[in-house]
Each structure stands twice: as structure tokens, then as C-alpha cells.
Coordinates of C-alpha atoms in Angstrom, one line a residue:
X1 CA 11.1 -31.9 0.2
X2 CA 8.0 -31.2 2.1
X3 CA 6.2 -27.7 1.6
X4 CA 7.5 -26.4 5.4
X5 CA 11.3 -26.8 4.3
X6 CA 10.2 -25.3 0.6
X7 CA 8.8 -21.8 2.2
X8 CA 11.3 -21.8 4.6
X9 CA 14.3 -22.0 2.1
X10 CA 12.1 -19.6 -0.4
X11 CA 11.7 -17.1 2.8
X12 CA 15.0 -16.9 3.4
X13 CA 16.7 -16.6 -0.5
X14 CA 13.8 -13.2 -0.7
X15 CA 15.3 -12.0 2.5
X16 CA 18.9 -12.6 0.7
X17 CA 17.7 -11.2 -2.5
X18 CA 16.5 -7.9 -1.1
X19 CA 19.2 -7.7 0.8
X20 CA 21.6 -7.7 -2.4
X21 CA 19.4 -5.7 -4.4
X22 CA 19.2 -2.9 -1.8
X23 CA 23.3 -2.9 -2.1
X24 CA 23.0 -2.6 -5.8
X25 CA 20.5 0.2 -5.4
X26 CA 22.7 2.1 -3.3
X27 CA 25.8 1.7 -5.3
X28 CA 23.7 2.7 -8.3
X29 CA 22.3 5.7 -7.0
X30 CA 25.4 6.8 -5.0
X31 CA 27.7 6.8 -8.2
X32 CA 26.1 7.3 -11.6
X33 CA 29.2 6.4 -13.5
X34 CA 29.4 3.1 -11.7
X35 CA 30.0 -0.1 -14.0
X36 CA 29.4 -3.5 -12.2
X37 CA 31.8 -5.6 -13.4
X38 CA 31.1 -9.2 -11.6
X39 CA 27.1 -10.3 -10.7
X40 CA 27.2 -12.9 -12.9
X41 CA 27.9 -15.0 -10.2
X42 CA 24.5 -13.5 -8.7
X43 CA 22.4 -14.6 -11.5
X44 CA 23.4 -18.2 -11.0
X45 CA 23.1 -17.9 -7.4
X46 CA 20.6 -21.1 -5.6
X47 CA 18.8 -17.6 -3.4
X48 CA 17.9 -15.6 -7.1
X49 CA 17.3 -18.4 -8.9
X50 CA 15.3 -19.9 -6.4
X51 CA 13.2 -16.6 -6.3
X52 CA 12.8 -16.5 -10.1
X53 CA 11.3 -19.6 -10.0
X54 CA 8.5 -19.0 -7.7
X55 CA 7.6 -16.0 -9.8
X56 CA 7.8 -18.2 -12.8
X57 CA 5.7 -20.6 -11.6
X58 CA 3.2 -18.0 -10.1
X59 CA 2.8 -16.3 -12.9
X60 CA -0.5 -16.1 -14.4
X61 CA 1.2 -17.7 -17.9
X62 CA 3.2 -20.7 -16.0
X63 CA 0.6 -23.3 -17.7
X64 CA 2.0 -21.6 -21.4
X65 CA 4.4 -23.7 -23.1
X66 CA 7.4 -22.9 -25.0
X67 CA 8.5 -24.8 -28.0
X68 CA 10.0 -27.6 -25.7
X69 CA 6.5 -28.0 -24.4
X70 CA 7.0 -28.4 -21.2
X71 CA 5.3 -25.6 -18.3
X72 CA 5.9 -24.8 -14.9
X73 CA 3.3 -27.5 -13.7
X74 CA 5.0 -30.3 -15.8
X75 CA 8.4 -29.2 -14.1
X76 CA 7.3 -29.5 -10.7
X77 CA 5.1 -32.5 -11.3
X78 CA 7.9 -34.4 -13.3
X79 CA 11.4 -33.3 -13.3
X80 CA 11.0 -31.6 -9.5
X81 CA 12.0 -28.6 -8.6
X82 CA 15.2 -28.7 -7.1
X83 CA 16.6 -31.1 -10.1
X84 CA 15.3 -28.5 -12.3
X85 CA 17.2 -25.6 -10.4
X86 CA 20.4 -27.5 -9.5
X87 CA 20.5 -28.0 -13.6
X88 CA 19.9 -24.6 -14.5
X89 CA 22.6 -23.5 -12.1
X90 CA 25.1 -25.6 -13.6
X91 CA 24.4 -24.9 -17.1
X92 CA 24.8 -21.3 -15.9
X93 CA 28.0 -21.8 -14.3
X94 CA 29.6 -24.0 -17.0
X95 CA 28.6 -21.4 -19.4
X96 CA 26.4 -24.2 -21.3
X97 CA 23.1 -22.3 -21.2
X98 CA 21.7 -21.3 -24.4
X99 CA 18.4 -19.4 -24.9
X100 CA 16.1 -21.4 -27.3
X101 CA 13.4 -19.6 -29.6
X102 CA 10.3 -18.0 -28.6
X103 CA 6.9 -19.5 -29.2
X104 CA 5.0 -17.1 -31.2
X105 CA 1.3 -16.8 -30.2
X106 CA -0.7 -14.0 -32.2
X107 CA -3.3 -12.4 -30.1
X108 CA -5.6 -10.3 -31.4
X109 CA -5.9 -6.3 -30.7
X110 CA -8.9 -4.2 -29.9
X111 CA -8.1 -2.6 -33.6
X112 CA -8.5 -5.7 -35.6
X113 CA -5.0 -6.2 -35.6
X114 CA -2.4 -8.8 -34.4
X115 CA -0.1 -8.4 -31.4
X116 CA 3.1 -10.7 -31.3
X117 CA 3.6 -12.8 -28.1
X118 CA 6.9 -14.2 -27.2
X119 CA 6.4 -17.2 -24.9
X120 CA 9.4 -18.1 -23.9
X121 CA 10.5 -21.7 -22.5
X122 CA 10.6 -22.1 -18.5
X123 CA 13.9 -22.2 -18.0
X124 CA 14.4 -19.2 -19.8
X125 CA 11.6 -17.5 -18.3
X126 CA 13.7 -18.4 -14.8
X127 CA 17.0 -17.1 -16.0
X128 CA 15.2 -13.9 -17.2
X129 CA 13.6 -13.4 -14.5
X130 CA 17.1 -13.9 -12.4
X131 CA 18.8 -11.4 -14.6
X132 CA 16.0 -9.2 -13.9
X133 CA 16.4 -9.6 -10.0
X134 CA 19.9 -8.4 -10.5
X135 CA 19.8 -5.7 -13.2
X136 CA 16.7 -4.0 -12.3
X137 CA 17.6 -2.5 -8.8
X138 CA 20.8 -0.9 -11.1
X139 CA 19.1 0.6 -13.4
X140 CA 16.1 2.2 -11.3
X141 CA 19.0 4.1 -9.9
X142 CA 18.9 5.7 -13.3
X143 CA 15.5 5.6 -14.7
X144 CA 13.8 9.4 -14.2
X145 CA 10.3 10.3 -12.3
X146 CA 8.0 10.5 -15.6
X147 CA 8.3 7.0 -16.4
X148 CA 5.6 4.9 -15.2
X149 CA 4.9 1.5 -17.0
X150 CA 6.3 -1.9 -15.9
X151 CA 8.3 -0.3 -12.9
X152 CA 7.8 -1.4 -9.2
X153 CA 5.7 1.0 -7.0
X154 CA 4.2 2.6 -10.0
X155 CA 1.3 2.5 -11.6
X156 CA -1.5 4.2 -14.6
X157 CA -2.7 6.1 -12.3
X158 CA 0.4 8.0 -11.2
X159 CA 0.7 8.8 -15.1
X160 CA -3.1 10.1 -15.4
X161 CA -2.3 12.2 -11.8
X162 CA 0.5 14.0 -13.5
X163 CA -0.8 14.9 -16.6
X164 CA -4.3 15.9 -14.9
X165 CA -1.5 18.3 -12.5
X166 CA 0.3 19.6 -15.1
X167 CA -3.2 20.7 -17.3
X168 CA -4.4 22.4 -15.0
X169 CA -0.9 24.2 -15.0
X170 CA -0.8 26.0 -18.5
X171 CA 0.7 22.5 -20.4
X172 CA -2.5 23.1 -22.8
X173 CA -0.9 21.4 -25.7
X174 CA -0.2 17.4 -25.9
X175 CA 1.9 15.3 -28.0
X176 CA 0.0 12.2 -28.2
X177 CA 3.1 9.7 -28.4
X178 CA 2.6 6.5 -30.9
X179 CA 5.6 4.6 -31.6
X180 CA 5.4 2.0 -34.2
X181 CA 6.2 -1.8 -33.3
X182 CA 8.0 -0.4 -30.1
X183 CA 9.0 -3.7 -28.9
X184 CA 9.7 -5.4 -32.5
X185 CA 12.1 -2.2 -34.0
X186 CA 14.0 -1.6 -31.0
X187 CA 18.2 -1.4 -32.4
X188 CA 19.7 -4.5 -30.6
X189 CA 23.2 -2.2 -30.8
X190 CA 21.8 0.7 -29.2
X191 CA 20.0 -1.3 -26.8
X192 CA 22.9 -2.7 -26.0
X193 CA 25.3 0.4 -25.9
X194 CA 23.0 1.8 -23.2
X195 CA 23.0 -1.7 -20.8
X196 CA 26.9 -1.5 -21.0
X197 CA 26.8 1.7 -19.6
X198 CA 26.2 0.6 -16.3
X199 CA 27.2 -3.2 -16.5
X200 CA 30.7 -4.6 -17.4
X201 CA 30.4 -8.2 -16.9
X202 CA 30.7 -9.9 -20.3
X203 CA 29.3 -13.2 -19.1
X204 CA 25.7 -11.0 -18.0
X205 CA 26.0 -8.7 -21.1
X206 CA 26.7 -12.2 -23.5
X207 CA 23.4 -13.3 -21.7
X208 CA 21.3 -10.5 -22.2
X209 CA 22.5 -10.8 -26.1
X210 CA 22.1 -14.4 -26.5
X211 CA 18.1 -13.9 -25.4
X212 CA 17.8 -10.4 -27.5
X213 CA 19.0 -13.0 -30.6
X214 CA 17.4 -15.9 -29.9
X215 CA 15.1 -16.0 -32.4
X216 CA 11.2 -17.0 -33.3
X217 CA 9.1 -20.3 -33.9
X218 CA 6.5 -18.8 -35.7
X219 CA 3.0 -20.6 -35.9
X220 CA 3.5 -21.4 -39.4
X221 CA 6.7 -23.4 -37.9
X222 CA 9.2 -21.1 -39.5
X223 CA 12.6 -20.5 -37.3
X224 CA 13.0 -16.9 -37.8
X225 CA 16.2 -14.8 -36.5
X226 CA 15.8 -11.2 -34.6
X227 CA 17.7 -9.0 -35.6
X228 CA 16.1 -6.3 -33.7
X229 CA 13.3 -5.9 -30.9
X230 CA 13.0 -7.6 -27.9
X231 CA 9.9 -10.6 -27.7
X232 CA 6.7 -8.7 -25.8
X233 CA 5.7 -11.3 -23.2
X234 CA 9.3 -12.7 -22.1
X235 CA 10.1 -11.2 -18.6
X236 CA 13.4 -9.3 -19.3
X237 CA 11.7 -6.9 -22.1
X238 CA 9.6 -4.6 -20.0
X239 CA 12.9 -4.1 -17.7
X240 CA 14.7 -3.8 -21.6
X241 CA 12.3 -1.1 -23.5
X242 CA 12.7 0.8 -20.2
X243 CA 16.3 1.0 -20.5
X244 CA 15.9 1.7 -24.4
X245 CA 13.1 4.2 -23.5
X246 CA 14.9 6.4 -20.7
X247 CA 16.7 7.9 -23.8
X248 CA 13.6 9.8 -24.4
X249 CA 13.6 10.7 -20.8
X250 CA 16.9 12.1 -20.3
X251 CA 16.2 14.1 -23.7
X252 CA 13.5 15.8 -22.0
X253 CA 14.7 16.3 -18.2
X254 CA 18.1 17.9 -19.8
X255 CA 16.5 19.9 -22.2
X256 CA 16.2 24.0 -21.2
X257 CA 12.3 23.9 -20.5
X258 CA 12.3 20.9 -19.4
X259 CA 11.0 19.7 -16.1
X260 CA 14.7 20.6 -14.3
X261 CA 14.1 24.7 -15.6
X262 CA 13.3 26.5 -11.9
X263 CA 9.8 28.6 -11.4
X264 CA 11.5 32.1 -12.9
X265 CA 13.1 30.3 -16.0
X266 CA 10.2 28.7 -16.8
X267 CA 8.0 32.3 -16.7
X268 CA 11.5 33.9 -18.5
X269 CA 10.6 31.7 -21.3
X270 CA 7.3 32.2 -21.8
X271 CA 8.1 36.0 -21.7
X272 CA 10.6 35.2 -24.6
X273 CA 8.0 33.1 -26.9
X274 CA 9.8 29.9 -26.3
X275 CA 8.1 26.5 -24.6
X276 CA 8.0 24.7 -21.1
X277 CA 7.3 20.9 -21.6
X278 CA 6.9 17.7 -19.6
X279 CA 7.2 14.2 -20.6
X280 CA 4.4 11.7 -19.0
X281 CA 5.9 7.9 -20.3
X282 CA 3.8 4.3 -19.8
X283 CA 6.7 2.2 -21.4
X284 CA 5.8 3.1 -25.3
X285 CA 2.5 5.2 -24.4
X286 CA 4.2 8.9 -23.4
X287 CA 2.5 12.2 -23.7
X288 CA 4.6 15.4 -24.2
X289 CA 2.4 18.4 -22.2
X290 CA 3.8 21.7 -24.0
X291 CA 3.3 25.1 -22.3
X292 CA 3.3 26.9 -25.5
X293 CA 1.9 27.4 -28.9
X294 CA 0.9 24.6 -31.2
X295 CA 3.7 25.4 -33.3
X296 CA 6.0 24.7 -30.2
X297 CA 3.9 21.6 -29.9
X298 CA 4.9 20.4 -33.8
X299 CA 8.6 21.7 -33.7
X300 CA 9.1 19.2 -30.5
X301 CA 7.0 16.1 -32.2
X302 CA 10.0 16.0 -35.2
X303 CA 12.7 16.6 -32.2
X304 CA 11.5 13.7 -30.2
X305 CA 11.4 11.8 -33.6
X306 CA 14.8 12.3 -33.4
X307 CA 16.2 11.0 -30.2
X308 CA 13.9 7.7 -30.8
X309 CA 15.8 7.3 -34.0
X310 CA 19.2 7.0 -32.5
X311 CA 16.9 3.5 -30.7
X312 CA 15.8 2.6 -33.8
X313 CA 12.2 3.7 -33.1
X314 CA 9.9 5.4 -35.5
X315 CA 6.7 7.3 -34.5
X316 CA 3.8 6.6 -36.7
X317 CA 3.1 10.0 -37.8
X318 CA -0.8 9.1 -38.3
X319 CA -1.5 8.5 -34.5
X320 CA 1.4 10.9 -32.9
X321 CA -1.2 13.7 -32.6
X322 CA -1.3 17.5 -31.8
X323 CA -4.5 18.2 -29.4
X324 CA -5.3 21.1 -27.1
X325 CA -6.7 20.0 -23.8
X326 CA -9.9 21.4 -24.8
X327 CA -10.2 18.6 -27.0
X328 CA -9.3 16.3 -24.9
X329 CA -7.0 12.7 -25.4
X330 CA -7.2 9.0 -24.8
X331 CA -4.3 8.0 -22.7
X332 CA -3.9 4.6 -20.9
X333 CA -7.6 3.8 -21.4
X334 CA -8.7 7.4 -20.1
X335 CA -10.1 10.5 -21.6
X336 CA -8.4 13.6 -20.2
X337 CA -10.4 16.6 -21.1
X338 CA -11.1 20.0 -19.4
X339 CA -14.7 21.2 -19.5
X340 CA -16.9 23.7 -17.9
X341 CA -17.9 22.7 -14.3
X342 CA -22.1 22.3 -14.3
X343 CA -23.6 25.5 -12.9
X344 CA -20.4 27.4 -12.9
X345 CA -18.2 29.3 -14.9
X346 CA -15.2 27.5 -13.8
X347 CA -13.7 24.9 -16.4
X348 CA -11.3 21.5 -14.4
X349 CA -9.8 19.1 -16.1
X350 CA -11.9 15.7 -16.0
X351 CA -10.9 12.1 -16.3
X352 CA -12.7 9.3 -16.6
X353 CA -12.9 6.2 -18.6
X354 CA -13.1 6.2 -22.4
X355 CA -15.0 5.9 -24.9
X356 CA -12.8 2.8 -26.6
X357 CA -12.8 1.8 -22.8
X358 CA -16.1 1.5 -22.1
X359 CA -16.7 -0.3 -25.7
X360 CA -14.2 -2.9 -24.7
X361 CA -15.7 -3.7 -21.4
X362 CA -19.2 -4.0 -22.7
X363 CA -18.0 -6.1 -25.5
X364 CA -16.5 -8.6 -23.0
X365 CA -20.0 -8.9 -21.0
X366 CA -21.5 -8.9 -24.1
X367 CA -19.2 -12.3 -24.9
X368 CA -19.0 -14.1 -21.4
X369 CA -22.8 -14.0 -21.7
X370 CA -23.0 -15.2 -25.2
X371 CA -20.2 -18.2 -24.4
X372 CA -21.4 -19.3 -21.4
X373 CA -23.6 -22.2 -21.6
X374 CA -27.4 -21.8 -21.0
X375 CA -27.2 -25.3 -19.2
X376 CA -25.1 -24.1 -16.7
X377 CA -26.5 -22.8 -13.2
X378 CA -26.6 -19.0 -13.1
X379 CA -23.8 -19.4 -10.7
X380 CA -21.6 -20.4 -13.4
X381 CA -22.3 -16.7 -15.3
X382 CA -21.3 -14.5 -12.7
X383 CA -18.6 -16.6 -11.5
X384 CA -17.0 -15.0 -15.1
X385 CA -18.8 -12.0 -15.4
X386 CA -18.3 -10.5 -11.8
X387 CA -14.5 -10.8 -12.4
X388 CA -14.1 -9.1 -15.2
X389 CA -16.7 -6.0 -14.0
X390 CA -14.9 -5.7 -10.7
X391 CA -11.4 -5.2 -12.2
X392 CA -12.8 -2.7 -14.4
X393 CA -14.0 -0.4 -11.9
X394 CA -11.4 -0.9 -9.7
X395 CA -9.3 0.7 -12.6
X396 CA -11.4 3.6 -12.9
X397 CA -12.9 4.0 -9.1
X398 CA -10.4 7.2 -9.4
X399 CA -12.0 9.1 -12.1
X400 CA -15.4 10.9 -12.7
X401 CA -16.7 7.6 -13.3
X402 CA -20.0 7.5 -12.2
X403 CA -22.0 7.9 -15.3
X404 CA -19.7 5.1 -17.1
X405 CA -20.8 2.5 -13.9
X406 CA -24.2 3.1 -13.9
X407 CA -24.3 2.7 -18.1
X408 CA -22.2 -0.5 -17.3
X409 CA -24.4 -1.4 -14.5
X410 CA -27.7 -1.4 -16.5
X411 CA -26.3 -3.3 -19.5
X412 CA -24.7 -6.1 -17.5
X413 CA -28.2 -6.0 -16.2
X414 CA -30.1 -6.7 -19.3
X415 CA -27.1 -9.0 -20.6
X416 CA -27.5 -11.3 -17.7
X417 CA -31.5 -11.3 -17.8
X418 CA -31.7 -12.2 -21.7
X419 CA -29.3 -14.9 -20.8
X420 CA -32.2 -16.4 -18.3
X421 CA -34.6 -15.8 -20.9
X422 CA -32.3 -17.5 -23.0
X423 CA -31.9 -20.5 -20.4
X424 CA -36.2 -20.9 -20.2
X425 CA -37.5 -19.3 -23.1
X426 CA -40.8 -19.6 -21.8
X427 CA -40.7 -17.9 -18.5
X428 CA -42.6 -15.3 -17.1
X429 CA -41.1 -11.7 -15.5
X430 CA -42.9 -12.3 -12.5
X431 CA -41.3 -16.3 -12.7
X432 CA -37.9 -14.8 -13.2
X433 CA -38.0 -12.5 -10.3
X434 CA -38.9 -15.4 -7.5
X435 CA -36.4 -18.1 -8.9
X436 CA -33.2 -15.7 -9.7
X437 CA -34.1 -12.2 -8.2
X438 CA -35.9 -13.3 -4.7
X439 CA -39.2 -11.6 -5.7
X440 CA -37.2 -8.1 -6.7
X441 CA -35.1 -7.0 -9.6
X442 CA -31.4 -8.0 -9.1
X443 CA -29.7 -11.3 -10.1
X444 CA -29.4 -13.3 -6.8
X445 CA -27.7 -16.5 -6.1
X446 CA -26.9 -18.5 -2.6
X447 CA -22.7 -17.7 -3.5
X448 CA -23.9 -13.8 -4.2
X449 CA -25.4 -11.6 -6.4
X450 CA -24.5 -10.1 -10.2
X451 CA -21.7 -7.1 -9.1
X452 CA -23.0 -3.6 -9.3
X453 CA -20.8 -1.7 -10.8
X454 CA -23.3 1.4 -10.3
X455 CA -22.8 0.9 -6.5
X456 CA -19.1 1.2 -6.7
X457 CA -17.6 4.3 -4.6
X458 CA -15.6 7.0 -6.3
X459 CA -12.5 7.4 -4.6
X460 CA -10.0 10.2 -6.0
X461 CA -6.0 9.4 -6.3
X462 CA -4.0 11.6 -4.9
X463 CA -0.9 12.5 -7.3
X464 CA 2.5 11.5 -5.6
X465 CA 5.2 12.8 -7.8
X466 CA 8.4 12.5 -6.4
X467 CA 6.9 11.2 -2.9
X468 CA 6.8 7.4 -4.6
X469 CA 8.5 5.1 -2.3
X470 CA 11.8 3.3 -3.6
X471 CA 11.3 -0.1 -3.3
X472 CA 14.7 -0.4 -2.2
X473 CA 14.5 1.9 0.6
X474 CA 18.0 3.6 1.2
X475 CA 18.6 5.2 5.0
X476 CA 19.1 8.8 4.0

């Protein structure tokens, strides 16, 4: 098939796809209590799974294997596509598809400690990521405004909007949120009590099962079975924690106090000595703002322990902390803190990046510069190193960041110049400056210079709240 025919077909299943899921939407959101009892037939469909596929294969992991060893590359090199989709749909349809394990691959945290990868096998990364094309639209119907992570149109810095809003709003108090093992503890039960709510085909809900229990290849080549959790990495479990999550979300939203409570109930209960709170959620990172007392603050800490029991969830009581906004917290890579404005009385709430943030990022210059090769042309460093910088400040551009890019500015700086001293050992300042810096101070090649991350513009986000587009827009 030549590559024409291929975009044309994949154009036209995406038009199908968001066609369908637009319907599903709508259903969804038009009838709460709605259970959809037959888009089975929706996951095996040649449009979804055709779309699946592309995101598969364009996926930033598609050259990870699972334990068959083969990737998407080795698919579309050797078996071909369409041999490899017309397989998968007939497995599906003949009810002869069975999830295999998970590869585990241990990758190590900022912390010291290890994080659990799932990498599942590609043609269960496609039939996630066709079950995900079908269930997601259904259950964004449900899922409230304060959830954030792993949801389309969304982002981190619609979480760090809201909870910079709401401190400048009398929520003084914050829940620092730490669930423990979020995505290894979840109850495959409850998990699945909560999908079943809104879907009643048995073929999709046997699906969703088979992959929640299809077990792990460790790397010491041990088949272990999972009897709860859901494998970080695979496709379906961001969509899957969500689900598991929301009951946290409803908690608070139903709750009197709670983000539904009107203007005058709200100021009748602070009259009365009793709490206002809001729930900010990044899949597992949440903070719970308390209008209150700190004693307020502690009594809803043990209630939310509560309502993530009934998932199976425990919060680690060491890191699920209690701090006023004076004090300031780390959330999403941020610090959130209110201080006095310079030369005024006044005191704003400030965010910008981190402490553990900015560590992290000037570790990694720290170890492209040490990895890369002093053989290499100079070309070859910032080829890695301008990457990674620009990302970074593209994350924070929002904040009060411009300290944090000028530190980072100067020690990428230095970084890069020992590297050249590194490279000719014997070279002069005034050498270094003709051959790398043309005669002045900045790293300069003929493909561009080392990024300046001190040059970067601050640009402040705007909170949108409720205003978030749908990304299955609904007429009226």
C-alpha cells in the first residue's frame, strides 16, 4: 500500500472515530445513569483500530519491546501493517485475544528509588489504546473539573492556576496528598465495580479484566500474577486510575463545603466554625485547600483516608502533610508559596519552579555534559543539551521564573565551557572565544548557539476553570 492510500484511509477512520466518540460523549453527559451495553463491536472496528495503531506506532516508546520482542518498527518492517491489523481484528472478533504479561523495566526515581514500568506487547498496546478510544469519551462525561492529569485538554498548569486562585481566596491550609504505590494497590474489584457503572458489555468489561490480570515478567524472569494495580506505562492505566481516582472527587464535590456550597453557605460556615475545601487532583498528586483551621485541615486528611480505602489506596502518612500557605508546598514540580511583595506591604501568592526542580535539571546538564564524548564536535553537545533546557523552561515560562533561568543560564554556561576545556586541555580563554564563541562569550556553532534559558520570556497562564474546552464539543 503506498503512503497516499495509507493517510488517506488513516484520515478518514479519525474523522469516523471522532465522529463516534462525540455520540458517546453526548449520551454520556446527557444521561448519567446510562450503561452502554454493545461497543465491543467498536473496539474491534478496522477505523479504531486503525487509529490505535498510528498512536502506537507514534509513540515515543514504539521501539520498546514486550516479552514477545517484537516493536512497532519490526511490525511494520516485517509482518506489515495491514496483516498485523486484519489479525488483531479477528482474534478480537473470534474472542481469541488474550493479553500476555508485561515487561518489567525498573527505572530509577529522583529519590533513589525504583519505579515499576509495564511495557506491554504491541498488539496489546493497540487493543488498549482501542479500548481507550471508546471508553474515554464515556467516562469524561463523568470525571469532575479538579482533575487534571492524563486527561485531554488539560494540563499542570491548569492545576497550579487553581490552587494559586483559590490561596489567594482564604484556602490557607493544604493537604499535601501522597498516596502510596497508587498504581500497584489499586482493588481490581472496586476498580472494576466503578467501570461497570457506566459500561454493560461483558465482552469490553472481560477485556479490561483480562489486561488488569495479565500478569508480570519480571527482570529476574519470574512470571508473577496481579492481583491488584494496574501496570504504569500500559496505555489503558492513566484512563483506569482516573476512573479509580474520581471516587475522591465525587467525595469532595458532594460533600457540604465542598466546591458545589454557594457564596452565602460558604461565609454561613465559616460563621459556624466549620470548613470550606477544594480538591486540586494530578492523577495520584491532589492537594486538598481547607478554608479553615488546621485542625479542620487534620480531621479531613483521616476522612479522605477513608474514601481511598474503599479503592484500596493507602496514603503514606509520612509525606501526606499539613502546611499553611505561608510555608509554602511542592506540587507538580512547583513551589506555591505567598510572600511579601518587594517594597510593599502587600503579600501574593508566588509560583515558580522548585527547589527539587531546579536540582533535577541541573543534574541532567550536569550528565549530558559529562556523557557526551569530548571527540565529538560541539555540535553534538547542544544537539542534547538544548533539548532538554528548552522543555524545561517551557514548563515554567508561567511562573516567577526568572531568577531560576538565569541560575540555569549561567551553569549551563560553565558546564559547556569546562566541556571545551575538557576537549583541548591546553587552550587558551582568548583561543576558546575565536573558535567556539566568535571572539565574545557565548557558545556559537554554524547549526546555532547553546539555548539561553536566561533570555527566555515570562509569560503568565491565565486560569481557565470551567471555561476548558471539551474535546468532544457538544452543540449546546
Amino acid at each position: 500500500m503506498n503512503t497516499d492510500e495509507s493517510e488517506y484511509l488513516l484520515m478518514r477512520a479519525e474523522r469516523r472515530v471522532r465522529e463516534i466518540q462525540t455520540k458517546l460523549h453526548r449520551w454520556a453527559r446527557d444521561d448519567s445513569r446510562r450503561r452502554f451495553d454493545d461497543v465491543f463491536n467498536l473496539v474491534a472496528d478496522p477505523g479504531f483500530l486503525r487509529v490505535a495503531w498510528d498512536r502506537v506506532r507514534s509513540n515515543k516508546g514504539a521501539r520498546s519491546a514486550g516479552v514477545d520482542g517484537k516493536s512497532a518498527y519490526y511490525v511494520e518492517a516485517v509482518v506489515g501493517t495491514e496483516e498485523f491489523l486484519d489479525g488483531l481484528r479477528t482474534s478480537l472478533r473470534e474472542r481469541r485475544f488474550v493479553p500476555v504479561p508485561v515487561r518489567e523495566r525498573m527505572i530509577p526515581k529522583a529519590n533513589g528509588k525504583l519505579r515499576r514500568l509495564g511495557i506491554a506487547t504491541v498488539r496489546d498496546r493497540v487493543v488498549q489504546a482501542s479500548l481507550k478510544l471508546v471508553l474515554e469519551p464515556i467516562f469524561e462525561a463523568d470525571f469532575l473539573p479538579c482533575s487534571y492529569g492524563f486527561r485531554p485538554k488539560r494540563r499542570a498548569h491548569d492545576a497550579i492556576a487553581e490552587i494559586r486562585l483559590l490561596t489567594s481566596r482564604s484556602y490557607e491550609w493544604i493537604v499535601e496528598g501522597d498516596i502510596t504505590a497508587c498504581f500497584d494497590e489499586i482493588s481490581h474489584t472496586a476498580l472494576m465495580d466503578r467501570v461497570r457503572q457506566r459500561v454493560g458489555d461483558k465482552r469490553v468489561l472481560a477485556l479490561v479484566k483480562a489486561f488488569l490480570k495479565a500478569g508480570i515478567l519480571g527482570e529476574d524472569g519470574r512470571l508473577r500474577e496481579t492481583d491488584a494495580g494496574t501496570p504504569q506505562g500500559s496505555i489503558l492505566s492513566p484512563l483506569l486510575s482516573n476512573v479509580a481516582l474520581a471516587v475522591l472527587d465525587e467525595h469532595i464535590a458532594q460533600s457540604p463545603g465542598g466546591p458545589a456550597a454557594s457564596k452565602v453557605e460558604r461565609a454561613k460556615r465559616l460563621r459556624h466554625g466549620l470548613p470550606n475545601y477544594r480538591l486540586v487532583r494530578y492523577a495520584d498528586d491532589w492537594c486538598l485547600l481547607v478554608s479553615g483551621t488546621e485542625a479542620d485541615a487534620e480531621v479531613l486528611r483521616e476522612e479522605v483516608a477513608g474514601v481511598l480505602s474503599t479503592m484500596g489506596l493507602r496514603l503514606s502518612q509520612e509525606k501526606t502533610l499539613i502546611t499553611h500557605i505561608d510555608k509554602g508546598v511542592d506540587f507538580l514540580g512547583w513551589r506555591i508559596q505567598r510572600h511579601r511583595k518587594r517594597g510593599a506591604n502587600r503579600h501574593y501568592i508566588y509560583t515558580y519552579p522548585s527547589h527539587k526542580a531546579v536540582k533535577a535539571v541541573t543534574r541532567k546538564v550536569k550528565r549530558l555534559c559529562r556523557e557526551t564524548n569530548t571527540n565529538l564536535p560541539l555540535e553534538a553537545l547542544l544537539a542534547r543539551l538544548n533539548p532538554a533546557m528548552r522543555g524545561w523552561c517551557a514548563y515554567f515560562r508561567p511562573g516567577v521564573s526568572a531568577a531560576a533561568f538565569g541560575n540555569l543560564s549561567h551553569y549551563a554556561w560553565w558546564q559547556v565551557m569546562a566541556w571545551i576545556r575538557r576537549k583541548h586541555r591546553k587552550i587558551s580563554w582568548k583561543e576558546l572565544r575565536r573558535r567556539y564563541c566568535r571572539g565574545k562569550w557565548w557558545p556559537v556553532t554554524a547549526e546555532g548557539g547553546l539555548f539561553n534559558p536566561e533570555k527566555v520570556r515570562i509569560v503568565r497562564y491565565r486560569y481557565r476553570g470551567t471555561a476548558i474546552p471539551s474535546p468532544w464539543p457538544v452543540a449546546g
